[in-house]
Coordinates of C-alpha atoms and ligand atoms in Angstrom, one line a residue:
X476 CA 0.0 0.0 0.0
X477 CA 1.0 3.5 -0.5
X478 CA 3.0 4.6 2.9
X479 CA 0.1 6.3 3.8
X480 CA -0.6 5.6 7.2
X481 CA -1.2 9.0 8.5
X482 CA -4.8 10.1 8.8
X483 CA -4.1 13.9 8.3
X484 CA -2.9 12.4 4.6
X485 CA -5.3 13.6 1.9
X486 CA -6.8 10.3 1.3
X487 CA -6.5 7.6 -1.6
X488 CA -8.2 7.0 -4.6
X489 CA -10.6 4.5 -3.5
X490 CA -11.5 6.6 -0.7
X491 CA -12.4 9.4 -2.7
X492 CA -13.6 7.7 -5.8
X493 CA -16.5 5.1 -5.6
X494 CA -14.9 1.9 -5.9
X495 CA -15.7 -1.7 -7.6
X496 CA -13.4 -3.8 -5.3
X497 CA -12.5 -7.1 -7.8
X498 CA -10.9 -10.0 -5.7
X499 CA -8.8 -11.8 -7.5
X500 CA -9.3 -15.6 -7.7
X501 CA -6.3 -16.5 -10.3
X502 CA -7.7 -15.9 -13.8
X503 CA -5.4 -14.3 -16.5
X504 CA -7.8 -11.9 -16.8
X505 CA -8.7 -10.7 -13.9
X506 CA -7.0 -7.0 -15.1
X507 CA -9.2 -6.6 -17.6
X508 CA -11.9 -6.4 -15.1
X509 CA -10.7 -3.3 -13.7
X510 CA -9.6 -1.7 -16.8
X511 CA -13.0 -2.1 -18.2
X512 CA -14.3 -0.7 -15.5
X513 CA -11.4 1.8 -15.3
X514 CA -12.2 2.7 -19.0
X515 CA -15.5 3.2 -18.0
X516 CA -14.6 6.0 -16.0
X517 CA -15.3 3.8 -13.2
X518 CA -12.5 3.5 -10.4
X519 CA -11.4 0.2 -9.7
X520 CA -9.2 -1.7 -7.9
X521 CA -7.9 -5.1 -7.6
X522 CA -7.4 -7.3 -4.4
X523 CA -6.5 -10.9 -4.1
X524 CA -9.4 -13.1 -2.8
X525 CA -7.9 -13.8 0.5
X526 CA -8.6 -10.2 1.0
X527 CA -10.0 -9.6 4.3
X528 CA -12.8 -7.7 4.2
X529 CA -12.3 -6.4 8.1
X530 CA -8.8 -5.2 6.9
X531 CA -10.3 -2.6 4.4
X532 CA -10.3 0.9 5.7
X533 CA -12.5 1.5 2.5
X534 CA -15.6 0.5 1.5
X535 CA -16.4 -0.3 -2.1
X536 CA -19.3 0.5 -4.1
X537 CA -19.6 -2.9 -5.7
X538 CA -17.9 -6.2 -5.7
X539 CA -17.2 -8.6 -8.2
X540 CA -15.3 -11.9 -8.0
X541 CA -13.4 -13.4 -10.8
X542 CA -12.6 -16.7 -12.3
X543 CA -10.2 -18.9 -11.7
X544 CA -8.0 -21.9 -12.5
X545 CA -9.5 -23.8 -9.2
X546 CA -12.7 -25.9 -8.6
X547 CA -14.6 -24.8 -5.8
X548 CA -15.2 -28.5 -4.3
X549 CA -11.3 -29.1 -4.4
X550 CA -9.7 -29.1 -1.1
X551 CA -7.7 -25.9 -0.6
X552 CA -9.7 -24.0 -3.4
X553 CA -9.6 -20.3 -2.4
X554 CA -12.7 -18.9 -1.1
X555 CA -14.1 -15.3 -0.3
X556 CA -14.5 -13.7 3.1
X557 CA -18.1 -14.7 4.0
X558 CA -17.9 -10.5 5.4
X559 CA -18.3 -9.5 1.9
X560 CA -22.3 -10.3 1.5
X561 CA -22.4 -8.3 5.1
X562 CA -21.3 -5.3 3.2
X563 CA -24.3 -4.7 1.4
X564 CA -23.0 -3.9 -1.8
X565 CA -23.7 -5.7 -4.9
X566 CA -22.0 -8.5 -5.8
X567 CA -20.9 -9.9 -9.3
X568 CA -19.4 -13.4 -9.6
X569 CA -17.7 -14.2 -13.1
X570 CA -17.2 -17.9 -13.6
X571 CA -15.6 -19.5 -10.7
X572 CA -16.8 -16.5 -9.0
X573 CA -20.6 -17.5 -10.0
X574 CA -19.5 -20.9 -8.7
X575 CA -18.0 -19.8 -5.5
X576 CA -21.3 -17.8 -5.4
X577 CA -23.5 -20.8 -5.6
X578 CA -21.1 -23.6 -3.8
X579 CA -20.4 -21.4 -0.6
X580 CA -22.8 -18.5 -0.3
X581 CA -26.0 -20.1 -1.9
X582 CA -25.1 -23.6 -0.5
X583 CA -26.0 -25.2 -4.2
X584 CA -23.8 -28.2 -5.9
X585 CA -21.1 -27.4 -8.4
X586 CA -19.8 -30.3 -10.0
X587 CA -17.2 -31.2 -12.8
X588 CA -19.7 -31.2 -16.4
X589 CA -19.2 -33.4 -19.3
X590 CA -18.0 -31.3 -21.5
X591 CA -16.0 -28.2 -20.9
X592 CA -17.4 -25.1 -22.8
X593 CA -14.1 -23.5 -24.1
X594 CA -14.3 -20.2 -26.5
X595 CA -17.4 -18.5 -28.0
X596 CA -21.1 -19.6 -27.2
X597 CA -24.5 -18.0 -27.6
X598 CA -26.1 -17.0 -24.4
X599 CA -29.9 -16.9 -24.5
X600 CA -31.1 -14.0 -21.6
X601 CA -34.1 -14.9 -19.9
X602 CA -36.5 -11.5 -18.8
X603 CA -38.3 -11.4 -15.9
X604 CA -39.8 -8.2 -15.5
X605 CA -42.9 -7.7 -13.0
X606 CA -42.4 -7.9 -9.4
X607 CA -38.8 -9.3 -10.4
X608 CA -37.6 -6.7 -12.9
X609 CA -34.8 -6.2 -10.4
X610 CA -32.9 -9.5 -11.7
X611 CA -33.2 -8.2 -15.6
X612 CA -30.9 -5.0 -14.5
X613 CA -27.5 -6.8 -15.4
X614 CA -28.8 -7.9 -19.3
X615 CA -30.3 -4.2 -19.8
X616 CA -30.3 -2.6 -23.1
X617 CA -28.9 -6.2 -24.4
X618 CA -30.2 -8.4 -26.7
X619 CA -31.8 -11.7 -26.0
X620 CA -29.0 -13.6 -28.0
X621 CA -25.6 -12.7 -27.0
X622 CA -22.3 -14.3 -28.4
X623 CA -20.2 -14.8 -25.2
X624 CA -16.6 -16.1 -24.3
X625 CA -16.7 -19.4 -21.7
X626 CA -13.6 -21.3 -20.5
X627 CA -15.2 -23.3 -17.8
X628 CA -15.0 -27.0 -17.0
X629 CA -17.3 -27.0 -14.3
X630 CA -21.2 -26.2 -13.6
X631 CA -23.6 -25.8 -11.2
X632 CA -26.0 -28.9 -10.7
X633 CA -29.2 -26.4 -9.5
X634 CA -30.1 -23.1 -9.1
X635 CA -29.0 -22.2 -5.9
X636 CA -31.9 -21.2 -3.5
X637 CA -33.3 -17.5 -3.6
X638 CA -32.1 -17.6 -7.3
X639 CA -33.5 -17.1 -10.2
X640 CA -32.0 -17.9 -14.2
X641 CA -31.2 -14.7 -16.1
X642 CA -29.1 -16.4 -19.0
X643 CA -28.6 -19.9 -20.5
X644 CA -26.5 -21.5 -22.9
X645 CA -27.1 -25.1 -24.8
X646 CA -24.8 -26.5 -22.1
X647 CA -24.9 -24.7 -19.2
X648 CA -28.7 -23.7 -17.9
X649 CA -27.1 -21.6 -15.3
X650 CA -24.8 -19.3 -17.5
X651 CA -26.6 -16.1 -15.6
X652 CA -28.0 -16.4 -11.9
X653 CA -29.7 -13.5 -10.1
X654 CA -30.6 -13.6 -6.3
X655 CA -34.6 -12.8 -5.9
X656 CA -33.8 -10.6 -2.8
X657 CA -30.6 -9.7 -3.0
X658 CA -28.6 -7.3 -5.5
X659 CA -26.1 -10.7 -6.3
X660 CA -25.7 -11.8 -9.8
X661 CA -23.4 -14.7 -11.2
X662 CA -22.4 -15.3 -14.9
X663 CA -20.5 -18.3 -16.0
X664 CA -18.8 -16.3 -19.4
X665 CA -16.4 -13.7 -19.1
X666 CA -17.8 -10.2 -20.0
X667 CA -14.3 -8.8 -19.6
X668 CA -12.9 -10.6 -22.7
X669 CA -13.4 -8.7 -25.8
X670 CA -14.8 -11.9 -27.5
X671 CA -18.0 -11.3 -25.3
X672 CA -19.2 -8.6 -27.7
X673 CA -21.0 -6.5 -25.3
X674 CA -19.4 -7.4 -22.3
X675 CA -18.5 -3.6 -21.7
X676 CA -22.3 -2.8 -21.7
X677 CA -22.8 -5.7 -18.9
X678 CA -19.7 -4.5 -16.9
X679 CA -21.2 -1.1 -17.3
X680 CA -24.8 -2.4 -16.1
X681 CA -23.6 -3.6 -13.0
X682 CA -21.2 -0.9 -12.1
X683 CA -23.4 2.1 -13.5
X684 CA -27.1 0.7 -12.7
X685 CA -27.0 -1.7 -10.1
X686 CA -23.9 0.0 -7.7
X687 CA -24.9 3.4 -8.7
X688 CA -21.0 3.9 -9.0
X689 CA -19.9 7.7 -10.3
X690 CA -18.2 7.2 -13.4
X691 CA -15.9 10.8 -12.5
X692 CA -12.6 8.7 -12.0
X693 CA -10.7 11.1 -14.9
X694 CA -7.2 12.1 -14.8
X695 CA -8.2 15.9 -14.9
X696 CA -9.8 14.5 -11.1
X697 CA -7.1 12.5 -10.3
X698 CA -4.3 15.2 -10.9
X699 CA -5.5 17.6 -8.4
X700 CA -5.8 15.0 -5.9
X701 CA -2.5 13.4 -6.3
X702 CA -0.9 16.9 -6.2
X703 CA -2.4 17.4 -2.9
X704 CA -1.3 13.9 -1.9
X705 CA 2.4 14.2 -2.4
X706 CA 2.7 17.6 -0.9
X707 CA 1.1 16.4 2.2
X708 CA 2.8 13.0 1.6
X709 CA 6.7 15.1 1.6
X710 CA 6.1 17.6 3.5
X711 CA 6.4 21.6 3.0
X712 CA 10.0 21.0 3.2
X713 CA 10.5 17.3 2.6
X714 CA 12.9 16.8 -0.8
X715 CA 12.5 13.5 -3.3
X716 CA 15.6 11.9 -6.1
X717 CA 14.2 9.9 -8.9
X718 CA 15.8 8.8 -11.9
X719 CA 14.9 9.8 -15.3
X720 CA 15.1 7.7 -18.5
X721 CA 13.2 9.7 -21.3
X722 CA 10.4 7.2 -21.4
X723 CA 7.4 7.7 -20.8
X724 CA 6.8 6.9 -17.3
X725 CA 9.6 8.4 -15.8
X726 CA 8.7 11.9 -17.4
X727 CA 5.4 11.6 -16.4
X728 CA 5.9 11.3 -12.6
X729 CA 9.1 13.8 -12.9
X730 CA 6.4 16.6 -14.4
X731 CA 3.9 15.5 -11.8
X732 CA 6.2 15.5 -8.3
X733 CA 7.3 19.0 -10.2
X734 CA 3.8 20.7 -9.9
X735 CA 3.8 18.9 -6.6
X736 CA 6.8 20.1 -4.9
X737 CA 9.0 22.3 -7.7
X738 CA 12.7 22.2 -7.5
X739 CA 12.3 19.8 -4.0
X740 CA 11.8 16.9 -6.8
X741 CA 15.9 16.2 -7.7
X742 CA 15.6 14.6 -11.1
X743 CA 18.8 12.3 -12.6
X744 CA 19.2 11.3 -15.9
X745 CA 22.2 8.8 -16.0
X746 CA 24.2 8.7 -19.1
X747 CA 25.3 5.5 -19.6
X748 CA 26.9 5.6 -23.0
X749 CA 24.1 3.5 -24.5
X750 CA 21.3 5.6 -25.4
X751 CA 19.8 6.1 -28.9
X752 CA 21.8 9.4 -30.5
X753 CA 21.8 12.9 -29.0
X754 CA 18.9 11.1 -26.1
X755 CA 20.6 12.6 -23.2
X756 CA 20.5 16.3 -24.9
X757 CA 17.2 15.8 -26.0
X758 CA 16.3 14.7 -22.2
X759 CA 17.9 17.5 -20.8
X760 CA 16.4 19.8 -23.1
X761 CA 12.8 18.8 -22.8
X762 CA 12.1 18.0 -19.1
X763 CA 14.9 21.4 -18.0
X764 CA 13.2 24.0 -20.6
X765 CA 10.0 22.0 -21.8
X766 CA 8.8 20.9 -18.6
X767 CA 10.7 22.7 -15.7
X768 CA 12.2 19.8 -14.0
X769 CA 15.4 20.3 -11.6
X770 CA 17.5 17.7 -13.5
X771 CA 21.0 16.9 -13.4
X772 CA 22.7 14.9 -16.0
X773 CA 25.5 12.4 -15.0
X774 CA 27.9 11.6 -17.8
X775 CA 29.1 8.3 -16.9
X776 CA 29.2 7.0 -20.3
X777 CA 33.1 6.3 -20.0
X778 CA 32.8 4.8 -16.9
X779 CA 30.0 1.9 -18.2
X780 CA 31.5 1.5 -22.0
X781 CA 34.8 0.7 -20.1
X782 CA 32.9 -2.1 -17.7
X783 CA 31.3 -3.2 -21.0
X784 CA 34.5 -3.9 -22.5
X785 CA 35.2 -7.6 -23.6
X786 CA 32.3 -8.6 -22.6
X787 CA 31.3 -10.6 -25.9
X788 CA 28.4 -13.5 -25.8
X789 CA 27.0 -13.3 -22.4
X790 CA 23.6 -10.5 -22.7
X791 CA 22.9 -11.3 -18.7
X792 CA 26.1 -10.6 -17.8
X793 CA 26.1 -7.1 -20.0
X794 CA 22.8 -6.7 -18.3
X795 CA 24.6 -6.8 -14.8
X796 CA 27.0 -4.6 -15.5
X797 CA 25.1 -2.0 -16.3
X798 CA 22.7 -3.0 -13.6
X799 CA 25.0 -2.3 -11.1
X800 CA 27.1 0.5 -12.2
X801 CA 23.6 2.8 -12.6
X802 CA 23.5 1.9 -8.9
X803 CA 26.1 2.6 -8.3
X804 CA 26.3 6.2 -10.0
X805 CA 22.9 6.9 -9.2
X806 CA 23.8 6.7 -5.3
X807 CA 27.4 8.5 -5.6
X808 CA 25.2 11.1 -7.6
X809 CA 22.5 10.6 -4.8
X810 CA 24.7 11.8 -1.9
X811 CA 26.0 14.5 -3.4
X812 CA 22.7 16.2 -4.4
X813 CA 21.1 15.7 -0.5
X814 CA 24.7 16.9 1.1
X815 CA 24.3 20.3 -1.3
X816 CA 20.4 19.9 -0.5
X817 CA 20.0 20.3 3.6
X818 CA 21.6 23.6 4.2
X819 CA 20.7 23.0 7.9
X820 CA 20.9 19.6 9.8
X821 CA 17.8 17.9 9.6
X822 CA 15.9 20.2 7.4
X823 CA 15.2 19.6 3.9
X824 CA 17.1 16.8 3.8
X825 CA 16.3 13.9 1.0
X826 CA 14.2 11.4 2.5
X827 CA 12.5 10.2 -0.4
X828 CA 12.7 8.2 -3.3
X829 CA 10.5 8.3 -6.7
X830 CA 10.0 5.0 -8.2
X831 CA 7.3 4.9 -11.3
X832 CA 5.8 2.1 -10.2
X833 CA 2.5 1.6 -12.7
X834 CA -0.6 -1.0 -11.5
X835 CA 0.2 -3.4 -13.9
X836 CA 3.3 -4.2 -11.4
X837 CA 1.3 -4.2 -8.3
X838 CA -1.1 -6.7 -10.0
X839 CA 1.3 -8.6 -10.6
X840 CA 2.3 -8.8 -7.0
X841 CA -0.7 -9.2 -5.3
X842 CA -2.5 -11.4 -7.6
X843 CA -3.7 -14.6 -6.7
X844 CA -1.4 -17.3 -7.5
X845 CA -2.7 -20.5 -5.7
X846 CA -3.0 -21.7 -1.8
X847 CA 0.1 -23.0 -1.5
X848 CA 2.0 -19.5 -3.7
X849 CA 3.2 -17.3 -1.1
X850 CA 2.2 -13.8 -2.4
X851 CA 5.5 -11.6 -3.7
X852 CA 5.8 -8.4 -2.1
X853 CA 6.5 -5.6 -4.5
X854 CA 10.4 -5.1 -5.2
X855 CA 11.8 -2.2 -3.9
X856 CA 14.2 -0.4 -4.9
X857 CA 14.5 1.5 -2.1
X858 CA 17.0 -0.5 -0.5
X859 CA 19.1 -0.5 -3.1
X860 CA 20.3 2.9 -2.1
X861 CA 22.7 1.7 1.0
X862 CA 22.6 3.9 3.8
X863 CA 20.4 6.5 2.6
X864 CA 17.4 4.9 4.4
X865 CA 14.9 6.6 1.2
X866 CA 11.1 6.1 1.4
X867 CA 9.3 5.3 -1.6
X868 CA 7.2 7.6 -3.1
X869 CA 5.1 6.2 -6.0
X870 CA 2.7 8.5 -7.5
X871 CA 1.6 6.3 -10.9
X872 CA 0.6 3.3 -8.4
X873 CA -2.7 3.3 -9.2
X874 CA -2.7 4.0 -13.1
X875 CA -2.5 1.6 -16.1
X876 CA -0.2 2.5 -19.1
X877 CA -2.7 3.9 -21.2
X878 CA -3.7 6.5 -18.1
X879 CA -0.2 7.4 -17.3
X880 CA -0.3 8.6 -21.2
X881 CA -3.5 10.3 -20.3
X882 CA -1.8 11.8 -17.3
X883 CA 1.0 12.7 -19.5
X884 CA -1.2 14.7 -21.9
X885 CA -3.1 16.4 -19.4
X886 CA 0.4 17.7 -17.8
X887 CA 1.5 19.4 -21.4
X888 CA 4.0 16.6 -22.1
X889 CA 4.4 16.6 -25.5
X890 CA 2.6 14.1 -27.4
X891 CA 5.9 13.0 -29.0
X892 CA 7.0 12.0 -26.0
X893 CA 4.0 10.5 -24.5
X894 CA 3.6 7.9 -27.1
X895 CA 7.3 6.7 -27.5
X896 CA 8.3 3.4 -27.8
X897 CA 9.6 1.6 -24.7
X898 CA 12.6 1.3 -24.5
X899 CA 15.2 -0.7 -23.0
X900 CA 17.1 -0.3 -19.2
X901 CA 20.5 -1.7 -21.0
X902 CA 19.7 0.6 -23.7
X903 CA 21.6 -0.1 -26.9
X904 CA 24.1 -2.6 -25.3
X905 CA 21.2 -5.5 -25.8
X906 CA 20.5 -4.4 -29.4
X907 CA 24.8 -4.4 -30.1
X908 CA 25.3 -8.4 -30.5
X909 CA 28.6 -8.8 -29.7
X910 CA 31.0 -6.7 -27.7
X911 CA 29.9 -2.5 -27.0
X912 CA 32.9 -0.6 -28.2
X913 CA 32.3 3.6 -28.7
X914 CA 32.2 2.5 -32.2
X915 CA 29.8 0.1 -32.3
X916 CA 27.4 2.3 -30.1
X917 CA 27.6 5.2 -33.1
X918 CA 26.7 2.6 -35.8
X919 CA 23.9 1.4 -34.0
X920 CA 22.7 5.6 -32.6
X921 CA 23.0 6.7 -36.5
X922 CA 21.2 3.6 -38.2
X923 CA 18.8 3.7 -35.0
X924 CA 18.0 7.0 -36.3
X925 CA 17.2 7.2 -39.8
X926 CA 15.2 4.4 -39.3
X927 CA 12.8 5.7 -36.5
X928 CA 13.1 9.5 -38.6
X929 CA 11.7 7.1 -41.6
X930 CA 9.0 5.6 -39.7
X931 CA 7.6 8.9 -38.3
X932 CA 8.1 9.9 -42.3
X933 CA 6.3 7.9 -43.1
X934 CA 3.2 8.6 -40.1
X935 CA 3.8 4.9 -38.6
X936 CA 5.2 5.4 -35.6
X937 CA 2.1 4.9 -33.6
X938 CA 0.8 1.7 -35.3
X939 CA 4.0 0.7 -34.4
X940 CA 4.8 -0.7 -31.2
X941 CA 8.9 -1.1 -30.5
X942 CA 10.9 -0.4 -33.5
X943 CA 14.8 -0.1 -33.3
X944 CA 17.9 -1.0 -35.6
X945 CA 20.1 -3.9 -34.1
X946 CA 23.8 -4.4 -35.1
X947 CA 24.6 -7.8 -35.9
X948 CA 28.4 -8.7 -34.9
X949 CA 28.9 -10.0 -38.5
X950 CA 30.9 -8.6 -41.6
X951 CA 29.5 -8.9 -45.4
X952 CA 31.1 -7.8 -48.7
X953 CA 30.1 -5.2 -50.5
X954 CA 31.1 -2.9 -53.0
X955 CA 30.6 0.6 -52.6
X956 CA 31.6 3.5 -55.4
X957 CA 33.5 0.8 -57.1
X958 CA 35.7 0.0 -54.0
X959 CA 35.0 -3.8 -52.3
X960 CA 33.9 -3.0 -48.5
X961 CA 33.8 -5.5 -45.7
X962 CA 31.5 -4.5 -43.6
X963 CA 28.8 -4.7 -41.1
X964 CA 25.3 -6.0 -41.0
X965 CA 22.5 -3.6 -39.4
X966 CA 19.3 -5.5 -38.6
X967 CA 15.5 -3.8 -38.5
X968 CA 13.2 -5.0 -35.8
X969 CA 9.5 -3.4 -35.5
X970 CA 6.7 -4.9 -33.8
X971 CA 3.1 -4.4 -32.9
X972 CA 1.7 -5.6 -29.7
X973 CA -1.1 -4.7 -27.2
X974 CA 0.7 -6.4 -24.1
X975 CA 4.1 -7.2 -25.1
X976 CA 3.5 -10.5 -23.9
X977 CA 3.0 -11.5 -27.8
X978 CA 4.4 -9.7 -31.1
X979 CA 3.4 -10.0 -34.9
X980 CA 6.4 -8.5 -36.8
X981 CA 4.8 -5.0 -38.7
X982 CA 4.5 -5.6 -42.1
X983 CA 6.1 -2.7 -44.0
X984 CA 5.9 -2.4 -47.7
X985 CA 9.0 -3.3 -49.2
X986 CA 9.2 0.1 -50.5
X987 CA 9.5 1.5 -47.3
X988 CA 12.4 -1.1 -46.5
X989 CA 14.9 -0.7 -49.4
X990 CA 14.5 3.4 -48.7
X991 CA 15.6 2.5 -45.2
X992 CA 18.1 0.3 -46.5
X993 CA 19.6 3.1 -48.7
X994 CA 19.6 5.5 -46.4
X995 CA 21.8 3.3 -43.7
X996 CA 24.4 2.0 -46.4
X997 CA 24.6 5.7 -47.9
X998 CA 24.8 7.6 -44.3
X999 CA 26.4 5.1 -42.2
X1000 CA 30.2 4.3 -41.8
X1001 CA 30.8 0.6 -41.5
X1002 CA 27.3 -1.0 -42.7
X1003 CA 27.0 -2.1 -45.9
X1004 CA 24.0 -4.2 -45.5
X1005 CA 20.7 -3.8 -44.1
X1006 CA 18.5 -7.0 -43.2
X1007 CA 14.9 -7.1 -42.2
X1008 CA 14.2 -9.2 -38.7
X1009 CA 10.8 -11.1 -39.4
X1010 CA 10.3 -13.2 -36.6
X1011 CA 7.5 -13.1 -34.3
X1012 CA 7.2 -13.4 -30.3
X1013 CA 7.4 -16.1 -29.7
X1014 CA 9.4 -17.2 -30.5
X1015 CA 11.5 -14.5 -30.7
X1016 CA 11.9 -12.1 -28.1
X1017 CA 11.3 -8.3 -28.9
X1018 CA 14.7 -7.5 -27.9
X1019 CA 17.8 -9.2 -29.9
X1020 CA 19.4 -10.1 -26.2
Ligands
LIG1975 N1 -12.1 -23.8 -12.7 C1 -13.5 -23.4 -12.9 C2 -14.1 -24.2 -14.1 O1 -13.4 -24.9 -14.8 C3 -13.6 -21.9 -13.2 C4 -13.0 -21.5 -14.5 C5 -12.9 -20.0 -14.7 O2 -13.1 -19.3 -13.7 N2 -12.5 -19.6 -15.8 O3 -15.3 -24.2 -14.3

């Protein structure tokens, strides 16, 4: 949790916004849930179903629970606090959570079925109206036949008592439950999934209609409040170090702890000799002059490109290296900026550290991974920094990429900048197969270049996810103005992705390539061969190392 333990704090998001509280019971999509709802306008935030409920110091609006890879009649399945139909909030269950509805709350059977209902299915949504016209509030404004997503093996053998059926398929009669008295509902497909075609207008139904959540979670609301939070959070005098990159989320929170808390907000950008060309100028000039941001730059590019040095087929152990020397530069840089910062002892001294974490990674640590999976705290950096004894400050905690980009937008970041292409902590090093040398770095900066300048030509640098220009640690022949050249082999990579998790490569026209191609044998000393990457994650990775 934030370290927010003080009650003169402003207070957190889910105590300002109305909250859907979705407990976690192991599915792979639980996210989606909450960025739905989250897309919705609706705030929500994600716990993992051991949650217990008389831990909260919040109280959500709604609740829904998720599927999940268990059985509910398994021994050591995972199963809700019983303090959550105390709440008196509504209740959604989605697949195991319908099942954990039924099995535990409603006291009804779920057994293993004969078949297993895997991928799309038609849904058949059974009206009530009259005296129960409550139970018909989740299907509103849908149509009778509905083309769902399923991934279910097992079914409930009744209706549990006090239930009625609000949706059916050919194999399970119990797809949609309602309670008669109660504002609980269960569905057995997954509305989150955008296979279930109007699973947004269900999510929305629930959230909107039935928990009468607001639907004002906005980042033009969120700003103001997480402005007010970190200067209560730091204090009037209190001073915070972060490290900047150039990407996205590192500008982001720089720009937002600088409308926080001004020059108090110590920004670094570490030069480590493997950036993409002129990146540390173009840093310095857009977060110093663009944005405002008290930033100093640390050249240590020397200092890594000599660790790098011989280091020739081993990518983790390049990874290490430059692991560990940002480390340690950041700290040595570190101690120097909070001696020059607290004039007098004890005031104004740097007590804090920003770290961008985004939800995604605190998803990832709290999510539900099985009875006998001992739940990962988050990894904190704060340590790292020996002897400084930093607190964590981490205002993008509660935002998903795509918000943070909002956020970004909304605090005049230039667009430019709030839709780059991630880019990787080892920088260039990883896309240099073979050993880093100062002139390997420049043929991979200048090719790097053209082809990103070609791209944005070209107006295809959003539809693009990752695109960069690898140096492959062989030498072809070529001829060149008459003269035979031995030279080196630059290769493209561009992707598009949604999650990263999977790639297709982006299928330029070959028009587009061979004018690349040109342009990095023409402009480029020591490449005299260009070399299109076409392989796809997986099995490839998007990085070369
Ligand atoms: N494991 C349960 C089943 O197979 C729930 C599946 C799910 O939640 N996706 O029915």
């Amino acid at each position: 949790m934030a370290p927010n333990g003080d009650s003169t704090l402003p207070p957190e998001p889910h105590k300002i916004f109305d909250t859907i509280l979705v407990l976690d019971f192991g599915s792979q999509y639980t996210h989606l849930i909450t960025r739905r709802l989250r897309e919705l306008n609706i705030y929500s935030e994600m716990l993992p179903c051991t949650q217990k409920i008389a831990d909260l110091d919040w109280k959500p609006v709604g609740v829904i629970l998720s599927g999940g890879p268990y059985s509910v009649y398994e021994q050591g399945a995972p199963h809700v606090d019983p303090a959550v139909f105390d709440l008196d909030v509504p209740v959604l269950g989605i697949c195991y959570g319908l099942q954990e509805l039924a099995w535990r709350i409603a006291d009804t059977n779920v057994a293993a079925g004969t078949k297993r209902e895997y991928g799309h299915a038609q849904v058949k949504v059974t009206k009530h109206g009259g005296e129960q016209a409550k139970v018909d509030r989740l299907f509103e404004g849908l149509e009778e036949d509905m083309v769902v997503w399923m991934s279910h093996g097992d079914k409930l053998s009744g209706l549990p008592k006090g239930f009625v059926t609000i949706a059916e398929t050919g194999n399970s009669p119990f797809a949609g439950i309602a309670s008669v008295e109660k504002p609980w509902f269960g569905i057995q497909f997954h509305p989150e999934v955008t296979h279930t075609k109007k699973g947004t207008q269900l999510i929305k139904n629930f959230a909107k209609n039935i928990c009468k959540a607001k639907d004002d979670w906005t980042m033009a609301a969120f700003v103001d409040k997480e402005i007010a939070r970190i200067r209560a959070l730091v204090g009037e005098k209190g001073q915070v170090i972060g490290a900047v990159s150039g990407g996205v989320d590192s500008t982001v929170a720089a720009k937002l702890m600088h409308e926080a808390i001004g020059d108090r907000f110590h920004a670094v950008l570490v030069d480590n000799g493997v950036m993409r060309l002129n990146e540390a100028k173009i840093v310095h000039e857009t977060l110093t002059k663009g944005l405002g941001v008290n930033l100093t730059v640390v050249d240590a590019s020397e200092r890594f490109l000599n660790k790098l040095k011989g280091i020739k087929d081993d990518p983790e152990r390049k990874r290490k290296v430059i692991g560990n020397t940002f480390i340690e530069v950041f700290q040595e840089k570190a101690k120097e900026i909070a001696a020059a910062a607290h004039g007098s002892p004890k005031e104004g001294e740097i007590e804090w550290l920003l770290q961008g974490t985004l939800y995604p990674d605190v998803i990832e640590s709290i999510s539900f991974k099985g009875p006998s999976a001992t739940i990962k705290t988050h990894h904190n950096v704060g340590g790292l920094l020996e002897g400084m004894h930093l607190k964590l400050i981490e205002p993008l905690r509660e935002l998903f990429k795509d918000e943070v980009r909002e956020l970004g937008t909304k605090l005049g970041i230039p667009e430019d900048l709030v839709w780059r292409h991630p880019f990787p902590g080892p920088g260039l090093a990883i896309r240099i197969i073979g050993e880093v040398t100062p002139e390997q770095v420049r043929i991979a900066q200048e090719a790097d270049h053209i082809f990103i300048e070609e791209i944005r030509k070209a107006g295809l640098y959003r539809d693009i996810s990752q695109a960069y220009a690898a140096l492959l640690p062989v030498k072809a022949v070529g001829v060149m103005g008459d003269k035979r050249v031995h030279a080196q082999v630059i290769a493209l990579r561009a992707v598009q992705t949604t999650d990263f998790m999977t790639a297709d490569v982006y299928p330029f026209e070959m028009k587009f390539l061979s004018n690349v191609s040109t342009r990095i044998v023409n402009e480029v000393d020591g490449v005299c061969r260009v070399v299109y990457e076409i392989t796809s994650k997986p099995p490839g990775t998007i990085e070369m190392e």
